[in-house]
Coordinates of C-alpha atoms in Angstrom, one line a residue:
M731 CA 0.0 0.0 0.0
P732 CA 1.4 3.5 -0.9
D733 CA 2.8 5.6 1.9
P734 CA 0.7 8.6 3.1
T735 CA 1.5 11.8 1.4
L736 CA 2.2 15.0 3.4
L737 CA -1.1 16.4 2.2
S738 CA -3.1 13.4 3.4
I739 CA -1.5 13.6 6.8
V740 CA -2.2 17.3 7.1
L741 CA -5.8 16.8 6.1
A742 CA -6.2 13.9 8.5
V743 CA -4.8 15.9 11.4
L744 CA -7.1 18.8 10.6
A745 CA -10.1 16.4 10.6
G746 CA -8.9 14.8 13.8
V747 CA -8.6 18.1 15.6
L748 CA -12.1 19.0 14.5
A749 CA -13.4 15.7 15.7
A750 CA -11.8 16.2 19.1
V751 CA -13.1 19.8 19.4
K752 CA -16.7 18.7 18.5
R753 CA -16.4 15.9 21.1
L754 CA -15.2 18.3 23.7
E755 CA -18.1 20.8 23.0
R756 CA -20.7 18.2 24.0
A757 CA -18.9 16.1 26.5
D758 CA -20.8 15.5 29.7
W759 CA -18.1 14.5 32.2
V760 CA -20.7 13.2 34.7
L761 CA -21.2 10.2 32.3
P762 CA -18.6 7.5 31.8
L763 CA -18.5 7.6 28.0
P764 CA -16.3 10.7 27.6
W765 CA -13.9 9.2 30.1
V766 CA -13.8 6.0 28.2
D767 CA -13.2 7.9 24.9
L768 CA -10.4 9.9 26.6
A769 CA -8.8 6.8 28.0
L770 CA -8.8 5.0 24.7
A771 CA -7.3 8.1 23.1
V772 CA -4.4 8.1 25.5
A773 CA -3.9 4.4 25.2
F774 CA -3.8 4.6 21.4
A775 CA -1.3 7.5 21.5
V776 CA 1.0 5.5 23.8
T777 CA 0.7 2.1 22.1
A778 CA 0.5 3.0 18.4
G779 CA 3.1 1.2 16.3
A780 CA 3.6 -1.5 18.9
F781 CA 1.4 -4.0 17.1
D782 CA 1.5 -5.8 13.8
D783 CA -0.3 -4.5 10.8
P784 CA -4.0 -4.3 11.8
A785 CA -6.5 -6.7 10.2
W786 CA -9.8 -5.8 8.4
W787 CA -11.8 -6.2 11.6
V788 CA -9.9 -3.4 13.2
A789 CA -11.2 -1.1 10.5
A790 CA -14.8 -2.3 11.3
V791 CA -14.3 -1.7 15.0
A792 CA -12.8 1.8 14.2
V793 CA -15.9 2.8 12.2
A794 CA -18.2 1.5 15.0
L795 CA -16.3 3.5 17.6
G796 CA -16.5 6.6 15.4
L797 CA -20.2 6.1 15.0
F798 CA -20.5 6.0 18.8
G799 CA -18.9 9.4 18.9
F800 CA -15.4 8.6 20.1
G801 CA -14.0 12.0 18.8
F802 CA -11.0 12.1 21.3
L803 CA -9.9 8.7 20.0
A804 CA -10.3 9.9 16.3
G805 CA -8.2 13.0 17.1
A806 CA -5.5 11.1 18.9
A807 CA -5.2 8.5 16.1
A808 CA -4.9 11.3 13.5
L809 CA -2.2 13.1 15.4
T810 CA -0.3 9.9 15.7
L811 CA 0.3 10.1 12.0
V812 CA 2.7 13.0 12.6
R813 CA 5.2 10.7 14.3
L814 CA 4.2 7.4 12.7
P815 CA 3.1 8.0 9.0
D816 CA 2.3 4.3 8.5
P817 CA 0.0 3.5 5.5
E818 CA -1.7 0.5 7.3
L819 CA -2.3 2.6 10.4
M820 CA -3.9 5.4 8.3
A821 CA -6.0 3.1 6.1
M822 CA -7.2 0.6 8.8
T823 CA -7.6 2.8 11.8
V824 CA -7.3 6.6 11.3
V825 CA -9.6 6.9 8.2
P826 CA -12.3 4.5 9.5
L827 CA -12.4 6.4 12.9
L828 CA -12.7 9.8 11.1
V829 CA -15.4 8.4 8.7
G830 CA -17.4 7.0 11.6
F831 CA -17.2 10.2 13.7
A832 CA -18.1 12.3 10.7
L833 CA -21.3 10.2 10.1
H834 CA -22.1 10.4 13.8
H835 CA -21.8 14.2 13.8
F836 CA -23.8 14.6 10.7
L837 CA -26.7 12.3 11.9
R838 CA -26.9 14.2 15.2
A839 CA -27.0 17.5 13.3
A840 CA -29.4 16.6 10.6
N841 CA -31.7 14.0 12.3
G842 CA -31.2 14.5 16.0
K843 CA -33.1 16.7 18.4
Q844 CA -30.5 17.5 21.1
L845 CA -27.9 19.2 19.0
P846 CA -30.2 21.6 17.2
F847 CA -31.8 22.5 20.6
E848 CA -28.4 23.1 22.2
A849 CA -27.4 25.2 19.2
A850 CA -30.5 27.4 19.5
E851 CA -29.8 27.8 23.3
R852 CA -26.2 28.9 22.5
D853 CA -26.7 30.7 19.3
S854 CA -23.6 32.6 18.1
A855 CA -23.3 35.1 15.3
R856 CA -19.5 34.8 15.4
S857 CA -19.5 31.0 15.0
D858 CA -22.0 31.3 12.2
L859 CA -19.8 33.8 10.4
R860 CA -16.8 31.4 10.7
W861 CA -18.6 28.5 9.2
S862 CA -20.2 30.7 6.5
L863 CA -16.6 31.8 5.6
A864 CA -15.6 28.1 5.5
A865 CA -18.5 27.3 3.2
K866 CA -17.4 30.1 0.8
I867 CA -13.8 28.9 0.8
A868 CA -14.6 25.2 0.3
P869 CA -15.5 25.4 -3.4
V870 CA -12.1 27.0 -4.1
V871 CA -10.1 24.2 -2.5
P872 CA -10.6 21.7 -5.4
F873 CA -9.0 24.2 -7.8
A874 CA -6.1 24.7 -5.4
L875 CA -5.5 21.0 -5.3
V876 CA -5.3 20.8 -9.1
L877 CA -2.6 23.5 -9.0
G878 CA -0.8 22.0 -6.0
V879 CA -0.8 18.3 -7.1
P880 CA 1.0 18.0 -10.5
L881 CA 0.3 15.3 -13.1
P882 CA 3.7 14.1 -14.4
G883 CA 3.7 14.3 -18.2
G884 CA 0.3 16.0 -18.3
D885 CA -0.6 18.5 -21.0
L886 CA -3.1 21.3 -21.3
A887 CA -5.9 18.9 -22.2
D888 CA -5.3 16.9 -19.0
A889 CA -5.2 20.1 -17.0
A890 CA -8.5 21.2 -18.5
V891 CA -10.1 17.8 -17.6
R892 CA -8.7 18.1 -14.1
L893 CA -10.1 21.6 -13.7
L894 CA -13.5 20.3 -15.0
G895 CA -13.4 17.7 -12.2
A896 CA -12.6 20.4 -9.7
A897 CA -15.6 22.4 -11.1
V898 CA -17.9 19.3 -10.6
I899 CA -16.9 19.1 -6.9
A900 CA -17.0 22.9 -6.4
L901 CA -20.5 23.2 -7.9
Y902 CA -21.7 20.3 -5.8
L903 CA -20.5 22.1 -2.6
V904 CA -22.3 25.3 -3.8
A905 CA -25.5 23.4 -4.3
V906 CA -25.4 21.8 -0.8
D907 CA -24.8 25.2 0.8
R908 CA -27.7 26.7 -1.1
I909 CA -30.0 24.3 0.7
R910 CA -28.7 25.6 4.1
V911 CA -29.0 29.3 3.3
A912 CA -32.7 29.6 4.1
L913 CA -32.4 27.8 7.5
L914 CA -32.5 29.3 11.0
R915 CA -29.1 30.4 12.0
P916 CA -28.5 27.8 14.8
R917 CA -29.4 24.9 12.4
R918 CA -27.6 26.4 9.5
R919 CA -24.4 26.6 11.6
I920 CA -24.5 23.0 12.9
L921 CA -25.3 21.6 9.5
R922 CA -22.5 23.6 7.8
A923 CA -20.1 22.3 10.5
A924 CA -21.3 18.7 10.0
E925 CA -21.4 18.7 6.2
L926 CA -18.1 20.5 5.8
N927 CA -16.6 18.0 8.1
N928 CA -18.0 15.3 5.8
A929 CA -16.4 17.0 2.9
L930 CA -13.1 17.2 4.7
V931 CA -13.2 13.5 5.7
A932 CA -14.1 12.5 2.2
T933 CA -11.0 14.4 1.0
V934 CA -8.9 12.6 3.6
L935 CA -10.3 9.3 2.3
A936 CA -9.5 10.2 -1.3
A937 CA -6.0 11.5 -0.4
S938 CA -5.1 8.5 1.9
P939 CA -3.4 5.3 0.8
I940 CA -7.0 3.9 0.4
G941 CA -7.7 6.4 -2.4
A942 CA -4.2 5.9 -3.9
E943 CA -4.6 2.1 -3.9
A944 CA -8.1 2.3 -5.5
V945 CA -6.8 4.6 -8.3
A946 CA -3.8 2.3 -8.8
W947 CA -6.0 -0.8 -9.0
W948 CA -8.3 0.8 -11.5
G949 CA -5.3 2.0 -13.6
R950 CA -4.0 -1.6 -13.7
T951 CA -7.2 -3.4 -14.5
L952 CA -8.8 -0.6 -16.7
E953 CA -12.2 -2.2 -15.9
P954 CA -14.9 -1.0 -16.1
L955 CA -13.9 1.7 -18.6
G956 CA -15.3 3.4 -21.7
W957 CA -19.0 2.8 -22.5
E958 CA -19.2 0.1 -19.9
W959 CA -18.3 2.6 -17.2
Y960 CA -20.6 5.3 -18.6
R961 CA -23.5 2.8 -18.7
L962 CA -22.8 1.9 -15.0
V963 CA -22.9 5.6 -14.1
A964 CA -26.2 6.1 -16.0
V965 CA -27.7 3.1 -14.2
V966 CA -26.7 4.3 -10.8
F967 CA -28.1 7.8 -11.5
S968 CA -31.4 6.3 -12.9
V969 CA -31.9 4.0 -10.0
F970 CA -31.3 6.8 -7.5
V971 CA -33.9 9.1 -9.3
V972 CA -36.5 6.3 -9.5
L973 CA -36.1 5.5 -5.8
A974 CA -36.2 9.2 -4.8
V975 CA -39.5 9.6 -6.7
L976 CA -41.0 6.5 -5.1
I977 CA -40.0 7.6 -1.6
G978 CA -40.7 11.3 -2.0
N979 CA -44.2 10.8 -3.4
N980 CA -45.1 8.1 -0.8
M981 CA -45.7 5.6 -3.6
V982 CA -44.4 2.6 -1.5
R983 CA -45.8 1.5 1.8
G984 CA -45.6 -1.5 4.1
P985 CA -42.6 -3.9 4.2
L986 CA -41.6 -2.9 0.7
L987 CA -40.9 0.6 1.9
F988 CA -38.0 -0.7 4.1
V989 CA -36.5 -2.5 1.0
V990 CA -36.8 0.7 -1.1
L991 CA -35.2 2.8 1.7
A992 CA -32.3 0.3 1.9
L993 CA -31.8 0.4 -1.8
G994 CA -32.0 4.2 -1.7
H995 CA -29.2 4.4 0.9
L996 CA -27.1 2.1 -1.3
A997 CA -27.7 4.2 -4.3
R998 CA -26.8 7.4 -2.4
L999 CA -23.6 5.7 -1.2
A1000 CA -22.8 4.8 -4.8
V1001 CA -23.4 8.4 -6.0
A1002 CA -21.2 9.7 -3.1
A1003 CA -18.5 7.2 -4.0
G1004 CA -18.5 8.5 -7.6
L1005 CA -17.8 12.0 -6.3
V1006 CA -15.0 10.8 -4.0
L1007 CA -13.5 8.9 -7.0
T1008 CA -13.6 12.2 -8.9
G1009 CA -11.6 13.9 -6.2
A1010 CA -9.2 11.0 -5.8
I1011 CA -8.3 10.9 -9.6
A1012 CA -8.8 14.4 -10.8
L1013 CA -7.3 16.2 -7.8
L1014 CA -5.1 14.0 -5.6
H1015 CA -3.8 11.0 -7.6
P1016 CA -4.1 12.0 -11.2
D1017 CA -3.9 9.3 -13.8
R1018 CA -4.2 10.4 -17.5
D1019 CA -6.1 7.3 -18.6
L1020 CA -8.8 7.7 -15.8
L1021 CA -9.4 11.5 -15.8
V1022 CA -12.4 11.6 -18.1
P1023 CA -14.2 8.5 -16.5
A1024 CA -13.5 10.0 -13.1
V1025 CA -15.1 13.3 -14.0
I1026 CA -18.1 11.5 -15.5
G1027 CA -18.4 9.5 -12.3
G1028 CA -19.0 12.7 -10.3
L1029 CA -21.8 14.1 -12.5
P1030 CA -24.7 12.2 -10.9
A1031 CA -23.9 13.8 -7.5
L1032 CA -23.7 17.2 -9.1
V1033 CA -27.0 16.9 -11.0
I1034 CA -28.8 15.4 -8.0
G1035 CA -27.4 18.1 -5.7
W1036 CA -28.8 20.9 -7.9
L1037 CA -32.1 19.2 -8.5
S1038 CA -32.5 18.6 -4.8
I1039 CA -32.1 22.2 -3.7
G1040 CA -35.9 23.0 -3.6
R1041 CA -37.1 19.9 -1.9
G1042 CA -34.1 19.7 0.4
R1043 CA -34.6 23.3 1.6
V1044 CA -38.3 22.6 2.3
F1045 CA -37.6 19.3 4.2
R1046 CA -35.0 21.0 6.4
Q1047 CA -37.2 24.0 7.0
L1048 CA -39.8 21.5 8.4
T1049 CA -37.2 20.7 11.1
D1050 CA -36.7 24.4 11.7
A1051 CA -40.5 24.7 12.3
A1052 CA -40.4 21.7 14.7
L1053 CA -37.5 23.3 16.6
L1054 CA -39.3 26.6 17.0
S1055 CA -42.3 24.9 18.4
T1056 CA -40.3 23.3 21.2
L1057 CA -38.3 26.3 22.3
T1058 CA -39.2 28.4 25.3
E1059 CA -41.0 31.6 24.5
S1060 CA -38.0 33.8 25.3
K1061 CA -35.5 31.7 23.3
R1062 CA -38.0 31.4 20.4
G1063 CA -38.3 35.2 20.3
A1064 CA -34.5 35.6 20.1
V1065 CA -34.2 33.1 17.3
I1066 CA -37.1 34.6 15.4
D1067 CA -35.6 38.1 15.8
T1068 CA -32.4 36.9 14.2
W1069 CA -34.4 35.3 11.4
V1070 CA -36.2 38.6 10.7
T1071 CA -32.9 40.5 10.6
E1072 CA -31.4 38.0 8.2
K1073 CA -34.4 37.3 5.9
V1074 CA -36.1 40.7 5.9
V1075 CA -33.9 43.6 7.0
V1076 CA -30.4 42.9 5.5
A1077 CA -31.4 40.8 2.5
A1078 CA -34.1 40.3 -0.1
P1079 CA -37.2 39.1 1.7
D1080 CA -37.5 35.4 2.1
L1081 CA -40.6 34.4 4.1
S1082 CA -40.5 30.7 3.2
L1083 CA -40.3 29.5 6.8
P1084 CA -43.9 30.4 7.7
D1085 CA -45.0 28.2 4.8
A1086 CA -43.0 25.3 6.1
V1087 CA -44.5 25.8 9.6
G1088 CA -48.0 25.8 8.0
A1089 CA -47.2 22.6 6.2
L1090 CA -46.0 21.0 9.4
A1091 CA -49.1 22.1 11.2
L1092 CA -51.3 20.3 8.7
R1093 CA -49.1 17.2 8.8
S1094 CA -49.2 17.1 12.6
L1095 CA -53.0 17.1 12.5
A1096 CA -52.8 13.5 11.5
D1097 CA -49.6 12.6 13.3
E1098 CA -47.9 14.7 16.0
R1099 CA -44.6 12.9 15.2
A1100 CA -44.8 13.7 11.5
Q1101 CA -41.3 15.2 11.7
P1102 CA -39.4 12.7 13.9
P1103 CA -37.9 12.9 16.4
W1104 CA -39.9 16.1 17.2
L1105 CA -43.4 16.1 18.8
V1106 CA -45.4 19.0 17.3
R1107 CA -49.0 19.9 17.9
T1108 CA -51.0 21.7 15.2
D1109 CA -52.1 24.7 17.3
E1110 CA -48.5 25.2 18.5
A1111 CA -47.2 25.2 14.9
I1112 CA -49.8 27.7 13.8
A1113 CA -48.9 29.9 16.8
V1114 CA -45.3 29.8 15.6
A1115 CA -46.2 30.8 12.1
D1116 CA -48.2 33.7 13.4
A1117 CA -45.3 34.7 15.7
L1118 CA -42.9 34.7 12.7
L1119 CA -45.1 37.0 10.6
D1120 CA -46.0 39.2 13.7
A1121 CA -42.3 39.7 14.3
V1122 CA -41.8 40.8 10.7
D1123 CA -44.7 43.3 11.0
R1124 CA -43.3 44.7 14.3
R1125 CA -39.8 45.2 12.8
V1126 CA -41.2 46.9 9.7
A1127 CA -43.2 49.3 12.0
L1128 CA -40.4 49.8 14.5
E1129 CA -37.8 50.6 11.9
R1130 CA -40.3 52.4 9.6
I1131 CA -39.2 50.2 6.6
T1132 CA -40.8 51.2 3.3
D1133 CA -40.0 48.6 0.7
D1134 CA -42.5 47.3 -1.8
R1135 CA -40.8 43.9 -1.9
I1136 CA -41.1 43.4 1.8
D1137 CA -44.8 44.6 1.8
R1138 CA -45.6 42.2 -1.0
A1139 CA -43.8 39.3 0.7
R1140 CA -45.7 40.0 4.0
F1141 CA -49.1 40.0 2.3
A1142 CA -48.2 36.8 0.3
A1143 CA -47.0 35.0 3.4
R1144 CA -50.2 35.9 5.2
G1145 CA -52.2 34.6 2.3
D1146 CA -50.2 31.4 2.3
L1147 CA -50.7 30.8 6.0
A1148 CA -54.4 31.5 5.7
L1149 CA -54.6 28.8 3.1
W1150 CA -53.0 26.3 5.5
Q1151 CA -55.4 27.4 8.2
A1152 CA -58.3 26.9 5.8
K1153 CA -57.1 23.3 5.2
I1154 CA -56.6 22.6 8.9
R1155 CA -60.0 24.0 9.9
G1156 CA -61.7 22.1 7.1
E1157 CA -60.0 18.8 8.3
R1158 CA -61.4 19.6 11.8
G1159 CA -64.9 20.0 10.4
D1160 CA -65.0 23.8 11.0
A1161 CA -66.5 24.9 7.7
V1162 CA -67.3 28.4 8.9
G1163 CA -63.7 28.9 10.1
A1164 CA -62.3 27.4 7.0
L1165 CA -64.3 29.7 4.8
A1166 CA -63.2 32.7 6.8
A1167 CA -59.6 31.7 6.5
A1168 CA -60.0 31.2 2.7
K1169 CA -61.5 34.7 2.4
D1170 CA -58.5 36.1 4.4
A1171 CA -56.2 34.4 1.9
L1172 CA -58.1 36.1 -0.9
T1173 CA -57.7 39.5 0.6
A1174 CA -54.0 38.9 1.4
F1175 CA -53.1 37.5 -2.1
D1176 CA -55.0 40.3 -3.8
A1177 CA -53.2 42.9 -1.8
A1178 CA -49.9 41.3 -2.8
G1179 CA -50.9 41.1 -6.5
A1180 CA -50.4 37.4 -6.5
R1181 CA -52.7 36.2 -9.2
F1182 CA -52.0 32.5 -9.0
G1183 CA -52.2 32.6 -5.2
T1184 CA -55.6 34.3 -5.5
A1185 CA -56.8 31.5 -7.8
L1186 CA -55.7 29.0 -5.1
A1187 CA -57.6 31.0 -2.5
W1188 CA -60.8 30.9 -4.7
S1189 CA -60.4 27.1 -4.8
A1190 CA -60.3 27.1 -1.0
V1191 CA -63.4 29.3 -0.9
A1192 CA -65.2 26.9 -3.3
D1193 CA -64.2 24.0 -0.9
H1194 CA -66.2 25.5 1.9
A1195 CA -68.8 27.6 0.2
E1196 CA -71.6 25.5 1.9
A1197 CA -70.9 27.4 5.1
D1198 CA -72.4 30.5 3.6
P1199 CA -75.7 29.9 1.7
D1200 CA -75.8 33.5 0.5
L1201 CA -72.3 33.3 -1.1
D1202 CA -72.4 32.9 -4.9
V1203 CA -68.9 31.6 -5.6
V1204 CA -69.4 31.2 -9.3
A1205 CA -70.5 34.8 -9.8
E1206 CA -67.6 36.0 -7.6
I1207 CA -65.0 34.0 -9.6
D1208 CA -66.6 35.2 -12.9
G1209 CA -66.2 38.8 -11.7
W1210 CA -62.6 38.3 -10.7
L1211 CA -61.8 36.6 -14.0
A1212 CA -63.4 39.4 -16.0
A1213 CA -61.5 42.1 -14.0
H1214 CA -58.0 40.8 -14.3
D1215 CA -55.5 39.9 -17.0
L1216 CA -54.4 36.5 -15.6
P1217 CA -51.8 34.0 -16.5
A1218 CA -53.1 30.8 -18.0
A1219 CA -52.6 28.6 -15.0
A1220 CA -54.5 31.1 -12.7
R1221 CA -57.4 31.5 -15.1
R1222 CA -57.8 27.7 -15.7
H1223 CA -57.5 26.9 -12.0
A1224 CA -60.1 29.5 -11.0
T1225 CA -62.4 28.5 -13.8
G1226 CA -62.2 24.9 -12.7
S1227 CA -63.0 26.0 -9.1
A1228 CA -66.1 27.8 -10.4
A1229 CA -67.2 24.6 -12.3
R1230 CA -66.8 22.6 -9.1
A1231 CA -68.7 25.1 -7.0
A1232 CA -71.6 25.0 -9.6
A1233 CA -71.6 21.2 -9.5
D1234 CA -71.6 21.1 -5.7
R1235 CA -74.8 23.2 -5.7
G1236 CA -76.5 21.1 -8.4
D1237 CA -76.2 23.6 -11.3
L1238 CA -74.9 21.1 -13.8
A1239 CA -75.4 23.4 -16.9
T1240 CA -73.2 26.1 -15.4
A1241 CA -70.7 23.5 -14.2
R1242 CA -70.5 22.0 -17.7
D1243 CA -70.0 25.5 -19.2
R1244 CA -67.3 26.5 -16.8
L1245 CA -65.5 23.1 -17.2
H1246 CA -65.4 23.5 -21.0
A1247 CA -64.1 27.1 -20.6
A1248 CA -61.4 25.8 -18.3
R1249 CA -60.3 23.0 -20.6
R1250 CA -60.1 25.5 -23.5
T1251 CA -57.3 27.3 -21.6
P1252 CA -54.0 25.4 -22.1
A1253 CA -52.1 25.3 -18.8
P1254 CA -49.4 22.6 -18.7
V1255 CA -46.9 22.2 -15.8
A1256 CA -44.6 24.9 -17.3
A1257 CA -47.5 27.4 -17.2
F1258 CA -48.0 26.6 -13.5
A1259 CA -44.2 27.0 -12.9
A1260 CA -44.3 30.4 -14.6
A1261 CA -47.3 31.6 -12.7
M1262 CA -45.7 30.6 -9.4
R1263 CA -42.5 32.3 -10.2
A1264 CA -44.4 35.5 -11.1
D1265 CA -46.2 35.4 -7.7
R1266 CA -43.0 34.8 -5.8
V1267 CA -45.0 33.0 -3.1
H1268 CA -43.7 29.9 -1.2
F1269 CA -46.5 27.5 -1.9
G1270 CA -46.5 24.2 -0.1
A1271 CA -46.5 22.2 -3.4
T1272 CA -44.6 21.9 -6.7
P1273 CA -46.0 23.1 -10.1
R1274 CA -46.5 19.5 -11.1
E1275 CA -48.5 18.7 -7.9
L1276 CA -50.8 21.7 -8.3
C1277 CA -51.3 21.0 -12.0
G1278 CA -52.2 17.4 -11.0
I1279 CA -54.7 18.6 -8.4
M1280 CA -56.4 20.8 -11.0
L1281 CA -56.7 18.0 -13.5
L1282 CA -58.1 15.7 -10.8
V1283 CA -60.8 18.3 -9.9
E1284 CA -61.7 18.7 -13.6
R1285 CA -62.1 14.9 -14.0
Q1286 CA -64.3 14.9 -10.9
V1287 CA -66.5 17.6 -12.3
L1288 CA -66.6 15.9 -15.6
A1289 CA -67.9 12.7 -13.9
V1290 CA -70.7 14.7 -12.3
V1291 CA -71.9 16.6 -15.4
T1292 CA -71.6 13.7 -17.9
P1293 CA -75.0 12.2 -18.6
R1294 CA -75.3 8.5 -17.8

């Protein structure tokens, strides 16, 4: 096995120090586990090099210890490389420990409850600034490695391919950080720390003798290569996408779901391995024959990273919503004030978080553990959403902010929250309250000039029109359609709502007329996407989902008005 390079040792030491610091930050010295971790670290530092080359099971134990959070041991093992740069030690002990601890840290930050709660309790602008700077520097590092690690005998074409590989990794890092930008500061900070640590440890793995040996083996065998390799990459990408669609749209249930989830994790591991391989070959152990295949191998991760920004941001904001609902009132107020400063005062208004809170409120109506491991009650979530928007209104009034963009965002966010309240009250059987909330959404969206949002509000009004016998929804929608120049998606959606309202009250002739008018208005998914972009409202659904709902409603009306 090749000897560790100086670069791999420096990176491993940096990752080890970070692991030890993170372990120290959360060590509870009343419990025995930190003492066991510290004792093992000291024992490792003293006895390293006294034993024969470690077997494979040592690597498995090292990964397990890292997963249990033995950060002191990981740090001591990494520092041991400074005096004992042994390839077997690095490959079988140090790297597995660092990988295990990185996974432990990430899982606690992304899926745990205690670490986000502690981060909110000890929120720090200075720490957030440091990790924000690290996230900005990280995409530059791959290009620095291309310049710092030469390719013997390489020409300009090889350099261009290596730079392309660096660009793949850099753009992936940018995509991942874009998911974090919209989050509350405490969670953004801990996720940046965890995910940048993952990136650092992945770089250690690629730079280590493990990465060098993998590159050398591929260079010797040259299999798979060419179209065989490209087909393999395409298959992995396709499998990942199919599994993501099945899981994301709840298309699989029961025991089969566990199988699909397991396959999904394996596909994600394969995609990540392709990106690590890109770094190992294009940046750290360049091989002329493998440069192009290595760059191609990293493309699935890049494409998936950018395609996942929207859904990833929404999913993580659901955890933000759950975190806010569990904080004390004073600490919640402090976190919300910071959010208002970041998302309203010093940057372009981004009021997407109240939409995520509204979505969580609706989900928690059926299951209070809809966002595990958090326990969220619907009324608490709605109170949090109101608190977020009330805080924005107070800051605007206090600082006398006059900005049309902020005013529009405020009205649109109020309309969006009113739609969630209409759905929740409807599910609870409160038709009068649901209709009142739908009317509030109409008023708010109209004030914001959000035409598509207003069309969705009309749909909510039609859902609960039976609560007011004097309300003529069809006439109201007809008047709104006649008074405004509307995008196709808004016009078709509202016309379909009028058809449904007419069918609900038994006026089949009017329902048939409005349905035909709706279907004469072409509004594909692209039209919905364009209308939603024009509104700049954070709706709790994708253009495809909203288009599908519209088509379903039209089919239901058609079934009612078609003579039998």
